[in-house]
CSV table of C-alpha atoms in Angstrom, one decimal:
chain,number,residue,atom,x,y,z
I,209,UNK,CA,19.3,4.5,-22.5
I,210,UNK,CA,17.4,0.8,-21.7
I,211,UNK,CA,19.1,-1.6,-19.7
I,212,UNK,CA,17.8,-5.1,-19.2
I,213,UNK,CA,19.0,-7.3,-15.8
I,214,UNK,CA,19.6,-10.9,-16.2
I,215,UNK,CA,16.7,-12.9,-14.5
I,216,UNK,CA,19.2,-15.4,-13.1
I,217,UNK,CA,22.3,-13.8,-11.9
I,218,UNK,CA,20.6,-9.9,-11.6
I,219,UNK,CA,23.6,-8.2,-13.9
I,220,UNK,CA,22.9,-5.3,-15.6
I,221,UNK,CA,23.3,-5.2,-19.6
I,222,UNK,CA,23.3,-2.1,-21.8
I,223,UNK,CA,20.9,-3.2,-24.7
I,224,UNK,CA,22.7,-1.1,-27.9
I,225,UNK,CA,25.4,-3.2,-26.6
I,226,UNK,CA,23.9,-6.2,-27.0
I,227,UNK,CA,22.4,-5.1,-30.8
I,228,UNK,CA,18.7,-5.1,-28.9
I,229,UNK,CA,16.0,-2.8,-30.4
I,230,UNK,CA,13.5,-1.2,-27.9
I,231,UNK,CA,10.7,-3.3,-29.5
I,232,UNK,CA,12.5,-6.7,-29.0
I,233,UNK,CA,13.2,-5.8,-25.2
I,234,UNK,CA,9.7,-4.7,-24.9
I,235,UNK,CA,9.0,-8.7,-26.0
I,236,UNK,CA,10.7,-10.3,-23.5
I,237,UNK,CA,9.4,-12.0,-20.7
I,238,UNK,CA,12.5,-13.3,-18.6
I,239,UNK,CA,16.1,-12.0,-19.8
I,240,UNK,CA,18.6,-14.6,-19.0
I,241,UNK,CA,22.5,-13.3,-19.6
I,242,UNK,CA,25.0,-15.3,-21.9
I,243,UNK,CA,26.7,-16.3,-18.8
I,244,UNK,CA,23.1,-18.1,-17.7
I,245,UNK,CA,21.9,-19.0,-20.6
I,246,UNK,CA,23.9,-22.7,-20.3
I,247,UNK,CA,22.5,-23.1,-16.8
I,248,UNK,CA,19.0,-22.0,-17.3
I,249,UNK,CA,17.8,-21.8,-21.1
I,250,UNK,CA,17.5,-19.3,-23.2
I,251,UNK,CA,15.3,-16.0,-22.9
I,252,UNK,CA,12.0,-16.0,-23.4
I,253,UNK,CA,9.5,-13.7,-24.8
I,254,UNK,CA,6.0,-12.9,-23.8
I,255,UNK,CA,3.2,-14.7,-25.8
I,256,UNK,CA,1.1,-11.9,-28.5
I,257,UNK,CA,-1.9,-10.2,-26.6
I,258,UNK,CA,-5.2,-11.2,-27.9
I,259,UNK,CA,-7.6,-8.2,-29.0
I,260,UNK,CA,-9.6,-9.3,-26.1
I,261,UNK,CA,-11.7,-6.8,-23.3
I,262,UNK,CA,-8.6,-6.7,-21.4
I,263,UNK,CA,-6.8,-4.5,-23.9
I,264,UNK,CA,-10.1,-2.7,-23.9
I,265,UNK,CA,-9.8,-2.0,-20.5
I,266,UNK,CA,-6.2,-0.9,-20.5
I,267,UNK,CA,-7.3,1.7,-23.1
I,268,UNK,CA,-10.3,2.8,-20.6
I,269,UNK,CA,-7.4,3.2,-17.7
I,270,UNK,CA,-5.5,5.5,-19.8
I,271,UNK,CA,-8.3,7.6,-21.3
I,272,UNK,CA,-9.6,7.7,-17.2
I,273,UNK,CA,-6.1,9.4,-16.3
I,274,UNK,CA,-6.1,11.5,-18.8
I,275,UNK,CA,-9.4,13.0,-17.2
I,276,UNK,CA,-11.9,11.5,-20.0
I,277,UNK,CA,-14.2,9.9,-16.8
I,278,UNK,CA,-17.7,9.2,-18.6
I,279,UNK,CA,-17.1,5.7,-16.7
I,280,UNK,CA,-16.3,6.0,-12.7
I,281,UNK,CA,-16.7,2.5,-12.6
I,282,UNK,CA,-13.9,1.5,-15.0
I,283,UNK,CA,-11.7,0.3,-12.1
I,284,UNK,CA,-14.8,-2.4,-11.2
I,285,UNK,CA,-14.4,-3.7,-15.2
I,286,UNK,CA,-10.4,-2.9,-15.6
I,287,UNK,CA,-9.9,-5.3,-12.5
I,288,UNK,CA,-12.7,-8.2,-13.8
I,289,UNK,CA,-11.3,-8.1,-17.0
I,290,UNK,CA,-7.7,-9.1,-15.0
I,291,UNK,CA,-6.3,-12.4,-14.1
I,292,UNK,CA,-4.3,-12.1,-10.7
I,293,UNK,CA,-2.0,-15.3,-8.5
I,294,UNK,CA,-3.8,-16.7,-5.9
I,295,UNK,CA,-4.0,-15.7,-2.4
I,296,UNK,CA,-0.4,-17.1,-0.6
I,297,UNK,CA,-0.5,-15.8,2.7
I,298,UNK,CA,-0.5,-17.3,5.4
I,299,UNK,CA,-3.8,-17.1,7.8
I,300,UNK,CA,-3.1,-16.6,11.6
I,301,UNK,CA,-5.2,-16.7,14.6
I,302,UNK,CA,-5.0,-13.6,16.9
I,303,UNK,CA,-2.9,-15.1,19.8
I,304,UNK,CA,-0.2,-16.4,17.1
I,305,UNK,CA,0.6,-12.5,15.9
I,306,UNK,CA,3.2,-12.2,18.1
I,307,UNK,CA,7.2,-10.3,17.9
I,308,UNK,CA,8.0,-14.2,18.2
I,309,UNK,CA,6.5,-15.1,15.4
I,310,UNK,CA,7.9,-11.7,13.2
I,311,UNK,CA,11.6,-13.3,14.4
I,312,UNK,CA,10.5,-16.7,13.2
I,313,UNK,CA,9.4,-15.9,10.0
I,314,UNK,CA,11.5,-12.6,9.2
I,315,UNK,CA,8.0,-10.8,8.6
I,316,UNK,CA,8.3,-10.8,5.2
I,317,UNK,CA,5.0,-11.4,4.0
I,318,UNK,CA,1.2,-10.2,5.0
I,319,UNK,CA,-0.6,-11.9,7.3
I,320,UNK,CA,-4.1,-12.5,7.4
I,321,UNK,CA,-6.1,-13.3,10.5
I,322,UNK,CA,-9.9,-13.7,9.8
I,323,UNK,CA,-11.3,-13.4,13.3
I,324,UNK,CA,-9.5,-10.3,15.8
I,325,UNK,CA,-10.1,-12.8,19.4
I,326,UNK,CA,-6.6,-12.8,20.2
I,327,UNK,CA,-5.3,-9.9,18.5
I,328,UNK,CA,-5.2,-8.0,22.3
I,329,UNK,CA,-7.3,-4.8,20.3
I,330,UNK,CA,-10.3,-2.8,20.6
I,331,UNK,CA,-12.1,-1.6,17.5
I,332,UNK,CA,-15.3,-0.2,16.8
I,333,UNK,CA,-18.4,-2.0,16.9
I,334,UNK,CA,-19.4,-3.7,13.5
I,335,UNK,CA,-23.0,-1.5,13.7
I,336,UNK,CA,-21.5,1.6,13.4
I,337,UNK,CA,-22.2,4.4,11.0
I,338,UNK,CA,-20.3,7.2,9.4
I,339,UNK,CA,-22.8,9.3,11.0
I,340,UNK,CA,-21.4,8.0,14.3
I,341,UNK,CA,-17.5,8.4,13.3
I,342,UNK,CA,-18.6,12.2,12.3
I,343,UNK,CA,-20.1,12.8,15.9
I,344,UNK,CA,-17.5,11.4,17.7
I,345,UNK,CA,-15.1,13.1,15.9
I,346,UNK,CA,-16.5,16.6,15.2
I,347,UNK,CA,-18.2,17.4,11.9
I,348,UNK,CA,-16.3,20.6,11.5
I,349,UNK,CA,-12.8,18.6,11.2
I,350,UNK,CA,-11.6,19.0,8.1
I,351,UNK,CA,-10.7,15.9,5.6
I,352,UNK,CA,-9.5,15.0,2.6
I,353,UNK,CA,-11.4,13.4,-0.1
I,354,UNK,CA,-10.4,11.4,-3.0
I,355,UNK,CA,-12.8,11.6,-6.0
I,356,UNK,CA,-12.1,7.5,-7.3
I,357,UNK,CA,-12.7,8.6,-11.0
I,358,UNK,CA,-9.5,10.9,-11.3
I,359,UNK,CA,-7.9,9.4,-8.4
I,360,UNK,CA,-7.7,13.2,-7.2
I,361,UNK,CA,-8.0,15.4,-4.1
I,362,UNK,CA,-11.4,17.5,-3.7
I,363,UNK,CA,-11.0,20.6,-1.7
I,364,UNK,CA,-13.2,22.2,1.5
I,365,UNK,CA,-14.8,19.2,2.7
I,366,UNK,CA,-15.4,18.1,6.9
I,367,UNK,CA,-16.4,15.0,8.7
I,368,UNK,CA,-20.0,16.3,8.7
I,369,UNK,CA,-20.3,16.9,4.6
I,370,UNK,CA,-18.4,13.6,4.0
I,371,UNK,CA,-21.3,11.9,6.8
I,372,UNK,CA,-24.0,13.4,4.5
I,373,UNK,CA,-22.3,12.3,1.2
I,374,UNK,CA,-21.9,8.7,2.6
I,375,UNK,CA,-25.4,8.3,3.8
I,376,UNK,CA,-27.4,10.3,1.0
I,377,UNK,CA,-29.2,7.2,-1.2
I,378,UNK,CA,-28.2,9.0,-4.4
I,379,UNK,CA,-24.5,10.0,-4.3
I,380,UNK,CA,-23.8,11.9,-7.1
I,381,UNK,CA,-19.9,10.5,-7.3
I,382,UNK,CA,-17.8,7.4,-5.9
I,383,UNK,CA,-15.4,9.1,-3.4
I,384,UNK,CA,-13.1,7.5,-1.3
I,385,UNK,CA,-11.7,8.9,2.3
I,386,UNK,CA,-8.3,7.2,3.4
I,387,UNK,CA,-6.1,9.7,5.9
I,388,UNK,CA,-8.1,10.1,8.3
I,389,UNK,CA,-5.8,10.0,10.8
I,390,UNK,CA,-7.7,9.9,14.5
I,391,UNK,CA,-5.5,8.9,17.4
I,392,UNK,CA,-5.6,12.3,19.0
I,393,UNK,CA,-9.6,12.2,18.9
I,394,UNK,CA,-12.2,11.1,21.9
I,395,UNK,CA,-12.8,8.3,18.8
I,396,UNK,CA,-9.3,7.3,18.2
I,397,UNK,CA,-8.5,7.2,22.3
I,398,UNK,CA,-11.3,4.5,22.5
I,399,UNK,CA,-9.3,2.4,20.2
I,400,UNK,CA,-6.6,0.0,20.9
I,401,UNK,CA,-4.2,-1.6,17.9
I,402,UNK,CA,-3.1,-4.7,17.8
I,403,UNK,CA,-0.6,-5.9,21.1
I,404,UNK,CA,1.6,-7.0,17.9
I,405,UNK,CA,2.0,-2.8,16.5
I,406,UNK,CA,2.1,-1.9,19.8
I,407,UNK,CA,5.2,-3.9,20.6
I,408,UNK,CA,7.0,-3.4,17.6
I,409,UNK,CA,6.0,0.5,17.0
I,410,UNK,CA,9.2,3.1,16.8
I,411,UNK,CA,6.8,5.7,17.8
I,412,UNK,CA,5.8,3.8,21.2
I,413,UNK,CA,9.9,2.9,21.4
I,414,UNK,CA,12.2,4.9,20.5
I,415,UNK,CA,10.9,8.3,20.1
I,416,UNK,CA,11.4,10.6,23.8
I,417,UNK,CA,8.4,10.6,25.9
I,418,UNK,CA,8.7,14.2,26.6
I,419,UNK,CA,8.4,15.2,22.9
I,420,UNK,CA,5.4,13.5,22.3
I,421,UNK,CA,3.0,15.7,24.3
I,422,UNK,CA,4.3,18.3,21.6
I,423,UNK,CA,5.4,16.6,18.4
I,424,UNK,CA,5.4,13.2,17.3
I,425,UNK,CA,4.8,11.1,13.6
I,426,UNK,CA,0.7,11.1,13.7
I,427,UNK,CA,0.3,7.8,11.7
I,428,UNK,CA,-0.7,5.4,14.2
I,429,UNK,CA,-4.3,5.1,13.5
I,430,UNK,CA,-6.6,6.2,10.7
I,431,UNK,CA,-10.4,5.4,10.0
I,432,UNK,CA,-10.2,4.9,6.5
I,433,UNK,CA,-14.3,5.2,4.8
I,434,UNK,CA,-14.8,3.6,1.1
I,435,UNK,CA,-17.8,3.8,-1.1
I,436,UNK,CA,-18.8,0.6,-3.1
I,437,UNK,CA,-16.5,0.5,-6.4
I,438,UNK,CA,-13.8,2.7,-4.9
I,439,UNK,CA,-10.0,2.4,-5.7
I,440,UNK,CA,-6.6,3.4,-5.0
I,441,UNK,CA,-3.9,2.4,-7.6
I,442,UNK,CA,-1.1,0.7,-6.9
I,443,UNK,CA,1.3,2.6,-3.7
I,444,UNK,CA,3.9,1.9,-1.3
I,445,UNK,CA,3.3,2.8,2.0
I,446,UNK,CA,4.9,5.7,3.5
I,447,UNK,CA,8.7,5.3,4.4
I,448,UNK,CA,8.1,1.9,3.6
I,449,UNK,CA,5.7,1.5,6.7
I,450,UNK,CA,4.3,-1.7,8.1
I,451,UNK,CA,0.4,-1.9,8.2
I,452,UNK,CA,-2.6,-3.4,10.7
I,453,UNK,CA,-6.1,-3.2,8.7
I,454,UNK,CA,-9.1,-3.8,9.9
I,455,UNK,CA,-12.3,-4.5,8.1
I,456,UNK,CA,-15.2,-2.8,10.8
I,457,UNK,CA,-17.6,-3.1,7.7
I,458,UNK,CA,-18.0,-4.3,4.5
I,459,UNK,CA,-14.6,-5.5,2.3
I,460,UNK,CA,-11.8,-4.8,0.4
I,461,UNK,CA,-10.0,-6.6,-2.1
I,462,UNK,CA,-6.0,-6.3,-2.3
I,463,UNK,CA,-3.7,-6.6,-4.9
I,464,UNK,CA,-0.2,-7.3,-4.0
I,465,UNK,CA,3.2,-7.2,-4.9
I,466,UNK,CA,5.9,-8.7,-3.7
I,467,UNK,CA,8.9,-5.9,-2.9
I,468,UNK,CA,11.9,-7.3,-4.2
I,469,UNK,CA,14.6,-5.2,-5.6
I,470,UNK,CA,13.3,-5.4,-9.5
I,471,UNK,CA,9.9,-4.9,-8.2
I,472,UNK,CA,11.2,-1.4,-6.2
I,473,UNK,CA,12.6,-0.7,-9.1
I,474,UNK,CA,10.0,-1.4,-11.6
I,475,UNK,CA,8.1,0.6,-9.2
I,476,UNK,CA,9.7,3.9,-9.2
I,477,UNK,CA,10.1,3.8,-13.4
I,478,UNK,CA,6.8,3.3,-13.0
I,479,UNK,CA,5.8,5.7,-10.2
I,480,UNK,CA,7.9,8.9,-12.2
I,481,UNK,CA,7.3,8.3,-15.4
I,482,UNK,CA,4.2,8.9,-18.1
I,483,UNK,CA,3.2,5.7,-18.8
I,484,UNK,CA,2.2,5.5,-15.0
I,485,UNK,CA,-1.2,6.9,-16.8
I,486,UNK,CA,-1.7,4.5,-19.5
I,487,UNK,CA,-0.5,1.7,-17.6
I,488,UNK,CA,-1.5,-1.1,-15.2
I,489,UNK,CA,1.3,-1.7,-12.7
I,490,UNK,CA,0.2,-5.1,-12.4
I,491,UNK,CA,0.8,-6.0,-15.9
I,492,UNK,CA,4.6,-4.7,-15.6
I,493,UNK,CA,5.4,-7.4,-12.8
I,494,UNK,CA,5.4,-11.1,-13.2
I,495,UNK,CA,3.3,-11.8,-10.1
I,496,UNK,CA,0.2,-9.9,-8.5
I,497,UNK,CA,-1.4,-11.4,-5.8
I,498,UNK,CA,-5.2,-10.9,-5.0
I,499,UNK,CA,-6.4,-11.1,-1.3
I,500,UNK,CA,-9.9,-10.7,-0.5
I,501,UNK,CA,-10.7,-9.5,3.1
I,502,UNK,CA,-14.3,-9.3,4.7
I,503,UNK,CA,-15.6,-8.0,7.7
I,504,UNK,CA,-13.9,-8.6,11.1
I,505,UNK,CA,-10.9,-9.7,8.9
I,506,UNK,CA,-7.6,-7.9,10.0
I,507,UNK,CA,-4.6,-8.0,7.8
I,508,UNK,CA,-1.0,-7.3,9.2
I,509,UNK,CA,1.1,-5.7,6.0
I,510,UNK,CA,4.8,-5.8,6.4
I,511,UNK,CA,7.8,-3.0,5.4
I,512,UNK,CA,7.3,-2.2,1.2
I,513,UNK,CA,5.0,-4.0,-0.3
I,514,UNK,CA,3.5,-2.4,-3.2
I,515,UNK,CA,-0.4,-2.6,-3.2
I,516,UNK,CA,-3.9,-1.6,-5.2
I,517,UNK,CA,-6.9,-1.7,-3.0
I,518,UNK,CA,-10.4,-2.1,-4.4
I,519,UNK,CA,-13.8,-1.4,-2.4
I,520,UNK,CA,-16.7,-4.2,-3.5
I,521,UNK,CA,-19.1,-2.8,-1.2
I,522,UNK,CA,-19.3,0.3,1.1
I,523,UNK,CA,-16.6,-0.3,4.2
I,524,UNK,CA,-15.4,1.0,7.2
I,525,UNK,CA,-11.5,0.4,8.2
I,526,UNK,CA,-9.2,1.1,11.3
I,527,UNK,CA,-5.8,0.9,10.2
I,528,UNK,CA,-2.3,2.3,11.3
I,529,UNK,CA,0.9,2.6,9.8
I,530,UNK,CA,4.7,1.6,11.9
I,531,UNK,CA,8.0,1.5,11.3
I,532,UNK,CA,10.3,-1.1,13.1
I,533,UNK,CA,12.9,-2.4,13.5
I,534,UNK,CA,12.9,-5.7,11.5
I,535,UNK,CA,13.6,-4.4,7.9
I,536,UNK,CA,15.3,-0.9,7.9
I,537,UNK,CA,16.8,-1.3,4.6
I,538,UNK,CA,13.8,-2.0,2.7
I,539,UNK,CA,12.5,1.1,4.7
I,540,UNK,CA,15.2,3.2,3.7
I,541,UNK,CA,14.7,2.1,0.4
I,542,UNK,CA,11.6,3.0,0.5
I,543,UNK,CA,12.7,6.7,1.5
I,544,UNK,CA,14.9,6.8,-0.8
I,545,UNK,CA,12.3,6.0,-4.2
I,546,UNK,CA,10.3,9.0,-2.7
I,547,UNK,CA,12.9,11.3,-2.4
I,548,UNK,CA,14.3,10.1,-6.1
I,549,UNK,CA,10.5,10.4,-7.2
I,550,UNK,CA,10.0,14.0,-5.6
I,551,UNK,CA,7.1,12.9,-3.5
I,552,UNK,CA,5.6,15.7,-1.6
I,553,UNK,CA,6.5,16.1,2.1
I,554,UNK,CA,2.8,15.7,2.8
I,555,UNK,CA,2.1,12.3,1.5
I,556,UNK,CA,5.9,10.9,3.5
I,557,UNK,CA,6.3,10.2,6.8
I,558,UNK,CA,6.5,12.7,9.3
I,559,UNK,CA,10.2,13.1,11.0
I,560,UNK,CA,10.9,9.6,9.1
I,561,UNK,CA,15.1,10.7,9.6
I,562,UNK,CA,14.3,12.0,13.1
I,563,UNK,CA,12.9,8.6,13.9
I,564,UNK,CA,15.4,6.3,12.4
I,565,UNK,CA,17.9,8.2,14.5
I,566,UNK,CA,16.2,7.9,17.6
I,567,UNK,CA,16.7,4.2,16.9
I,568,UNK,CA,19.5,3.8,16.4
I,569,UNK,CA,20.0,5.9,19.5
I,570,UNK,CA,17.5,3.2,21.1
I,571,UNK,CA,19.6,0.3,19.6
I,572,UNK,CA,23.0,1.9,20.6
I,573,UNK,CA,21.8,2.1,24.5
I,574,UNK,CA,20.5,-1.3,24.5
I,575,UNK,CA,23.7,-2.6,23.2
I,576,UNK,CA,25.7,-1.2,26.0
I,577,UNK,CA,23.7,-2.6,28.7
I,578,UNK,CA,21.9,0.9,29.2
């Protein structure tokens, strides 16, 4: 069955009952109801595609997916070939990134802040290597490794193999590393997040501080190591987790969208469904919004919003994930498209019911004075 929701009033319509073929719903561009249409026009329809290099692309994104990857580098052309919204988001300075602020504004958008001087963190120094991170760390840690061109996992690689990768001057493949997760490492203990995560954090909050010794959601920091012309399609965060990223060295390019309720749903047709492989998320949405970040940049991304993330040029990130406490539904709805989508328990956040309920716990406490 298709359904189509009005643009205006967001009802629901059963197309056979409104004598609509697939192909004509396929057409349009902004449904407006019978109801609306006095108030706000008719329907429209989306203007004829042009045989132009962007439907040559979209054929290349399919035929990638499908595991046909004589061209690694079709994400480079696929995104050229693109026209995305501009940049909206606001740009902070450190000291401004406060829980005052997140009140003020309901934190409903990502914030930019191009230079971390009053951000109250500590990162890495711009000079350092992936050499360095695989000292520090321990070259025998094990890590997972995304090969860009089938957006895939590749098996039985450490720190040390991936240092050696990165540095050699003739890699033989674009690989991407990012879940790395590092705050229980020498490395990760001589970094600080923002004063902003640390305030709002659940983890830091809410969960007991005798349980953490033992168990607790490790999310809160990751080094996140991207070759030039790397990507990673279009994703919610897990359990529709809040974001800090920071660009140590080199830059990324983002691609947003907003997470509104047609958007989440868009989303999981999308995310569980077989044209997910022959199609360009950000050609099913009316808006995508391109933000370009460069080093020393650090970018604060709030509860759901669904993102690509493109490497222009070889890049070292420190980034962590949070929940909070100032959008739980869109977090829950979050949880609830990856439970409706059957994503695996590795790739959701750890003890995400757990957590909510020490909240609420938290919440419950603080409401009675306790």
């Amino acid at each position: 069955d298709t359904w189509l929701q009005c643009d205006v009033c967001s009802t629901w319509y059963h197309t056979e009952c409104l004598s609509m073929s697939a192909e004509e719903c396929d057409r349009i561009e902004r449904y407006h109801c019978s109801v609306c249409v006095p108030s706000h026009g008719p329907m429209t329809y989306k203007k004829k595609p042009r045989k132009t290099s962007r439907t040559h692309a979209r054929l290349n994104y399919a035929d990638l997916n499908e595991g046909k990857t004589g061209d690694e580098k079709i994400w480079a052309k696929m995104l050229k070939a693109k026209t995305f919204a501009l940049d909206p988001f606001p740009r902070y300075t450190g000291d401004q990134i406060t829980v005052a602020l997140a009140r003020k504004t309901g934190f409903t958008e990502p914030w930019v802040v191009e230079k971390s001087e009053g951000l109250g963190m500590q990162m890495p120094s711009s000079d350092i290597t992936v050499e360095d991170i695989a000292v520090a760390i321990g070259k025998d840690q094990p890590v997972e490794v995304i090969d860009v061109g089938t957006q895939s996992e590749l098996a039985g690689w450490t720190v040390g193999r991936w240092a050696a990768y990165y540095h050699h001057p003739n890699r033989d493949r674009i690989r991407n590393v990012i879940s790395l997760e590092i705050s229980h490492t020498d490395f990760g203990r001589s970094i600080q997040r923002p004063a902003f995560v640390r305030d709002m954090d659940w983890i830091d909050h809410v969960w007991p501080a005798d349980l953490k010794p033992v168990e607790y959601p490790k999310v809160q920091l990751y080094c996140l190591m991207g070759t030039k012309d790397s990507y990673t399609d279009f994703h919610v965060d897990f359990g529709g987790t809040s974001v800090f990223y920071h660009i140590v060295r080199g830059s990324k390019t983002f691609y947003f969208i907003e997470p509104t309720s047609k958007n989440l749903n868009k989303y999981q047709k999308w995310s569980s469904s077989p044209d997910q492989t022959s199609t360009f998320f950000g050609d099913v949405v009316k808006e995508c919004y391109a933000v370009h970040l460069v080093q020393g940049n650090t970018m604060i991304i709030p509860t759901g919003w669904i993102h690509a993330v493109y490497t222009p040029e070889d890049a070292i990130v420190i980034g962590g994930n949070f929940l909070h406490g100032m959008n739980i539904s869109t977090q829950l709805r979050v949880h609830a498209i990856e439970e409706a989508t059957h994503v695996p328990r590795k790739f959701r956040f750890p003890y995400f019911k757990r957590t909510h309920w020490y909240a609420a716990h938290t919440y419950h406490q603080q409401l009675q004075g306790k």
